[in-house]
Amino acid sequence: QVQLVVSGGGSVQPGGSLRLSCAADADTFRSVCLTWFRQGPGKEREGVGAYYTGTFRTIYSDSVKGRFTIDQDDYSNTLYLKMSSLKPEDTAMYYCAASPSPLGSRTCSAGRWDDSNEYNFWSPGTQVTVSS
């Protein structure tokens, strides 16, 4: 069983920045596809970005490319989503999802990473609100 602990949501003005964290246990973190999803009001859940810890492979959705950055901290087994130049349309509940080894490498690939059905483990959501 994989447990994911998410933190870092909040409210920010347009143009501001926030950082979300997703922590997992050490064994899982060695080789797992970790993906950030979000669901805004009245919208479908969408993939924001994926990260495969085994190879540092990173994929971003077009809507956040150049504004959001995903990186990892091996010491704390934590994945970060650094969000900058935030827009009101980034307002959503954000989730971290995991697809552990041996399927994780396949999940973290084009055409699969943003399919929520690829993931068995989900964190609780954390709210991000961008408003003036």
mmCIF file of N, CA and C in Angstrom, residues 38 46-49 59-70 81-84 86-87 90 94 113:
data_model
loop_
_atom_site.group_PDB
_atom_site.id
_atom_site.type_symbol
_atom_site.label_atom_id
_atom_site.label_comp_id
_atom_site.label_asym_id
_atom_site.label_seq_id
_atom_site.Cartn_x
_atom_site.Cartn_y
_atom_site.Cartn_z
ATOM 1 N N ARG A 38 -5.044 17.880 -11.405
ATOM 2 C CA ARG A 38 -5.864 18.921 -10.799
ATOM 3 C C ARG A 38 -7.279 18.838 -11.363
ATOM 4 N N GLU A 46 -7.444 16.838 -14.855
ATOM 5 C CA GLU A 46 -6.428 16.874 -15.905
ATOM 6 C C GLU A 46 -5.047 16.665 -15.318
ATOM 7 N N GLY A 47 -4.175 16.064 -16.105
ATOM 8 C CA GLY A 47 -2.796 15.888 -15.694
ATOM 9 C C GLY A 47 -2.030 17.187 -15.831
ATOM 10 N N VAL A 48 -1.229 17.494 -14.836
ATOM 11 C CA VAL A 48 -0.414 18.710 -14.840
ATOM 12 C C VAL A 48 1.019 18.378 -15.238
ATOM 13 N N GLY A 49 1.561 17.354 -14.623
ATOM 14 C CA GLY A 49 2.931 16.957 -14.936
ATOM 15 C C GLY A 49 3.274 15.650 -14.251
ATOM 16 N N ILE A 59 7.439 15.158 -17.631
ATOM 17 C CA ILE A 59 6.498 15.521 -18.688
ATOM 18 C C ILE A 59 5.561 16.573 -18.122
ATOM 19 N N TYR A 60 5.256 17.585 -18.920
ATOM 20 C CA TYR A 60 4.331 18.639 -18.493
ATOM 21 C C TYR A 60 3.197 18.781 -19.500
ATOM 22 N N SER A 61 2.055 19.203 -18.995
ATOM 23 C CA SER A 61 0.975 19.546 -19.899
ATOM 24 C C SER A 61 1.295 20.883 -20.559
ATOM 25 N N ASP A 62 0.728 21.105 -21.720
ATOM 26 C CA ASP A 62 0.987 22.357 -22.430
ATOM 27 C C ASP A 62 0.503 23.568 -21.636
ATOM 28 N N SER A 63 -0.522 23.387 -20.837
ATOM 29 C CA SER A 63 -1.114 24.518 -20.116
ATOM 30 C C SER A 63 -0.196 25.060 -19.008
ATOM 31 N N VAL A 64 0.785 24.256 -18.569
ATOM 32 C CA VAL A 64 1.653 24.714 -17.475
ATOM 33 C C VAL A 64 3.127 24.758 -17.872
ATOM 34 N N LYS A 65 3.450 24.290 -19.064
ATOM 35 C CA LYS A 65 4.852 24.226 -19.500
ATOM 36 C C LYS A 65 5.470 25.618 -19.458
ATOM 37 N N GLY A 66 6.637 25.700 -18.850
ATOM 38 C CA GLY A 66 7.319 26.981 -18.720
ATOM 39 C C GLY A 66 6.955 27.742 -17.460
ATOM 40 N N ARG A 67 5.896 27.336 -16.788
ATOM 41 C CA ARG A 67 5.481 28.006 -15.545
ATOM 42 C C ARG A 67 5.627 27.096 -14.327
ATOM 43 N N PHE A 68 5.408 25.813 -14.519
ATOM 44 C CA PHE A 68 5.488 24.849 -13.419
ATOM 45 C C PHE A 68 6.735 23.991 -13.588
ATOM 46 N N THR A 69 7.334 23.618 -12.463
ATOM 47 C CA THR A 69 8.522 22.764 -12.474
ATOM 48 C C THR A 69 8.360 21.666 -11.439
ATOM 49 N N ILE A 70 8.709 20.451 -11.835
ATOM 50 C CA ILE A 70 8.669 19.304 -10.923
ATOM 51 C C ILE A 70 10.100 18.898 -10.607
ATOM 52 N N LEU A 81 6.055 20.336 -6.705
ATOM 53 C CA LEU A 81 5.504 21.030 -7.868
ATOM 54 C C LEU A 81 5.631 22.515 -7.593
ATOM 55 N N LYS A 82 6.575 23.139 -8.259
ATOM 56 C CA LYS A 82 6.785 24.571 -8.089
ATOM 57 C C LYS A 82 5.980 25.294 -9.156
ATOM 58 N N MET A 83 5.044 26.119 -8.714
ATOM 59 C CA MET A 83 4.134 26.805 -9.616
ATOM 60 C C MET A 83 4.429 28.297 -9.576
ATOM 61 N N SER A 84 4.689 28.866 -10.731
ATOM 62 C CA SER A 84 4.937 30.303 -10.801
ATOM 63 C C SER A 84 4.061 30.908 -11.891
ATOM 64 N N LEU A 86 1.237 32.189 -11.692
ATOM 65 C CA LEU A 86 -0.069 31.550 -11.556
ATOM 66 C C LEU A 86 -1.176 32.413 -12.133
ATOM 67 N N LYS A 87 -2.156 31.735 -12.709
ATOM 68 C CA LYS A 87 -3.298 32.379 -13.346
ATOM 69 C C LYS A 87 -4.577 31.927 -12.647
ATOM 70 N N ASP A 90 -5.622 28.398 -13.018
ATOM 71 C CA ASP A 90 -4.904 27.347 -12.290
ATOM 72 C C ASP A 90 -5.617 26.970 -10.994
ATOM 73 N N TYR A 94 -5.649 20.074 -6.228
ATOM 74 C CA TYR A 94 -4.488 19.372 -6.785
ATOM 75 C C TYR A 94 -4.265 18.056 -6.044
ATOM 76 N N TRP A 113 0.551 9.135 -19.318
ATOM 77 C CA TRP A 113 0.812 9.747 -18.019
ATOM 78 C C TRP A 113 -0.376 10.540 -17.495
#
